[in-house]
mmCIF file of C-alpha atoms in Angstrom:
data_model
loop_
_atom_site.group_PDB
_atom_site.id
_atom_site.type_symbol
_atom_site.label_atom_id
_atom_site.label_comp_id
_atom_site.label_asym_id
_atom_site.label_seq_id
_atom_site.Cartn_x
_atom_site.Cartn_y
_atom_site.Cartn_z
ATOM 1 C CA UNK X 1 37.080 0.069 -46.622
ATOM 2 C CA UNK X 2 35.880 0.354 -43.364
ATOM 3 C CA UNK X 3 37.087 2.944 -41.415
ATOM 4 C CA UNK X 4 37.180 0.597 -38.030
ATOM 5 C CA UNK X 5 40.290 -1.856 -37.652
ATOM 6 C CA UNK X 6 40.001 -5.854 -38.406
ATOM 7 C CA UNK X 7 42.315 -7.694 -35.690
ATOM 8 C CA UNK X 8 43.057 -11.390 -37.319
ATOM 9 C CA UNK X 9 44.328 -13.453 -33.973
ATOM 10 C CA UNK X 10 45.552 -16.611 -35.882
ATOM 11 C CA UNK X 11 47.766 -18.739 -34.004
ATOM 12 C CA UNK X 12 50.088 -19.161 -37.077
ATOM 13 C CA UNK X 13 52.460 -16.208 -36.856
ATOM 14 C CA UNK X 14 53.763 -16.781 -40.425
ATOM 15 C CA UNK X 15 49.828 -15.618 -41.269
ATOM 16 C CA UNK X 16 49.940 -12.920 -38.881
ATOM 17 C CA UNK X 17 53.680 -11.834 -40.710
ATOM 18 C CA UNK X 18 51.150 -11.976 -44.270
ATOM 19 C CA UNK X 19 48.755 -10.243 -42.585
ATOM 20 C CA UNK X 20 50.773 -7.210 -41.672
ATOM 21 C CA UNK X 21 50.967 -6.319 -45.437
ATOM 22 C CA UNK X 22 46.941 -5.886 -45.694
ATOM 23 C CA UNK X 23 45.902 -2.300 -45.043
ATOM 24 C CA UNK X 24 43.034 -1.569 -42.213
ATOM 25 C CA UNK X 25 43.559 -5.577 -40.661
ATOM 26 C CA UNK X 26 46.037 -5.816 -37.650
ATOM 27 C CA UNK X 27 47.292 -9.254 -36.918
ATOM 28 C CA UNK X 28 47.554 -10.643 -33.246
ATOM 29 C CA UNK X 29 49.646 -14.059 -32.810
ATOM 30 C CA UNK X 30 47.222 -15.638 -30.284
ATOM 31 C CA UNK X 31 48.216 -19.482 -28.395
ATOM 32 C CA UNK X 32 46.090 -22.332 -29.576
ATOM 33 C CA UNK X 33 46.126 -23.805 -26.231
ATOM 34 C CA UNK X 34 44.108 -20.864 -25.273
ATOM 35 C CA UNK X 35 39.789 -20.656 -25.064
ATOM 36 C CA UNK X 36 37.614 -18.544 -27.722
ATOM 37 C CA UNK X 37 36.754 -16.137 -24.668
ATOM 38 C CA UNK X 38 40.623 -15.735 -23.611
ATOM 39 C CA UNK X 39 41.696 -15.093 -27.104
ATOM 40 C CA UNK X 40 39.119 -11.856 -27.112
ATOM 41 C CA UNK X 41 39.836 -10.857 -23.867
ATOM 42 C CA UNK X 42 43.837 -10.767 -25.365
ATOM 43 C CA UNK X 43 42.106 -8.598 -28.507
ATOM 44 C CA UNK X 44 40.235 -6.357 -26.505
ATOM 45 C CA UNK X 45 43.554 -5.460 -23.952
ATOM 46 C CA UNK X 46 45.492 -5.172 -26.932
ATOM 47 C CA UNK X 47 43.012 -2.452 -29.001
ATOM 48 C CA UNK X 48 42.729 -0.375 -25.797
ATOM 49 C CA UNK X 49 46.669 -0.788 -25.115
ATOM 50 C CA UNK X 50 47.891 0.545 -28.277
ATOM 51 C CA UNK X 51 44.802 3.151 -28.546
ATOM 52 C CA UNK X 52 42.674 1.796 -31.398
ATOM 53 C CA UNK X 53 39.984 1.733 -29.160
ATOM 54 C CA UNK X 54 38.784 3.199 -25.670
ATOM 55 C CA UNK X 55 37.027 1.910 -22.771
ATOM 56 C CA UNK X 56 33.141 1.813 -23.610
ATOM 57 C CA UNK X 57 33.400 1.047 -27.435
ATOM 58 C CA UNK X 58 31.994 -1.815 -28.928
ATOM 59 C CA UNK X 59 33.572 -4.805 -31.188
ATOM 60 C CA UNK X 60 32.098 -7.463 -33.038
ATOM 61 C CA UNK X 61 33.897 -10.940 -32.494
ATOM 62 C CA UNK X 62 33.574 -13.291 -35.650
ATOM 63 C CA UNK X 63 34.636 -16.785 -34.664
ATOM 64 C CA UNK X 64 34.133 -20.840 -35.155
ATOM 65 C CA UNK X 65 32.204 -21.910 -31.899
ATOM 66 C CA UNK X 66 34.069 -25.266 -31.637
ATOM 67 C CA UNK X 67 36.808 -27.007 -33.031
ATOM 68 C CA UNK X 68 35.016 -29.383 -35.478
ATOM 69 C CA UNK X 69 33.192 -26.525 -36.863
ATOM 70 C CA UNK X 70 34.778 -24.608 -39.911
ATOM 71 C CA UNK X 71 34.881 -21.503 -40.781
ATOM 72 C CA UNK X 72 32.828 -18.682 -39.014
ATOM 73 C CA UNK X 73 29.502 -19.413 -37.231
ATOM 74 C CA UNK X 74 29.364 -16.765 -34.194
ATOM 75 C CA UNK X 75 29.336 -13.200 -33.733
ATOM 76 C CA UNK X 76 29.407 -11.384 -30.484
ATOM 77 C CA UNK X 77 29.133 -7.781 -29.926
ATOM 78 C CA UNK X 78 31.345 -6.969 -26.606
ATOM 79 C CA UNK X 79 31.384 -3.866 -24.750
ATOM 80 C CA UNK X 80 35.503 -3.060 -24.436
ATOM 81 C CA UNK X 81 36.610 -2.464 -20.578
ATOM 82 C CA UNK X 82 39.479 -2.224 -18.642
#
């Protein structure tokens, strides 16, 4: 397993509850109502507030680019700030 942390935002919080039993992914309950860019923004505050990550590291988002797509088509490597 990889020693770097796999946050799951799912706007279903009985996945995120499913996903707190899987070891090395932490689940974030994210709103749907919310854009793709918001919901990492969310991710990134949350990795730097509970101190799985620090300002200057880098994450890869995974995510659908629109809503009719499914599944996974878009990766972005962001630079984490404050």
């Amino acid at each position: 397993r990889p020693t770097a942390p796999i946050i799951a935002l799912s706007t279903s919080e009985a996945l995120c509850n499913s996903l707190m039993m899987v070891r090395g992914v932490a689940p974030l309950h994210i709103q749907l109502t919310d854009t793709r860019q918001a919901h990492i923004e969310r991710a990134i505050k949350w990795l730097l507030d509970v101190s799985l990550a620090r300002p200057g590291d880098r994450a890869v988002a995974v995510s659908h680019s629109d809503d009719a797509t499914e599944g996974a088509d878009t990766l972005q490597v962001v630079t984490l700030h404050v």
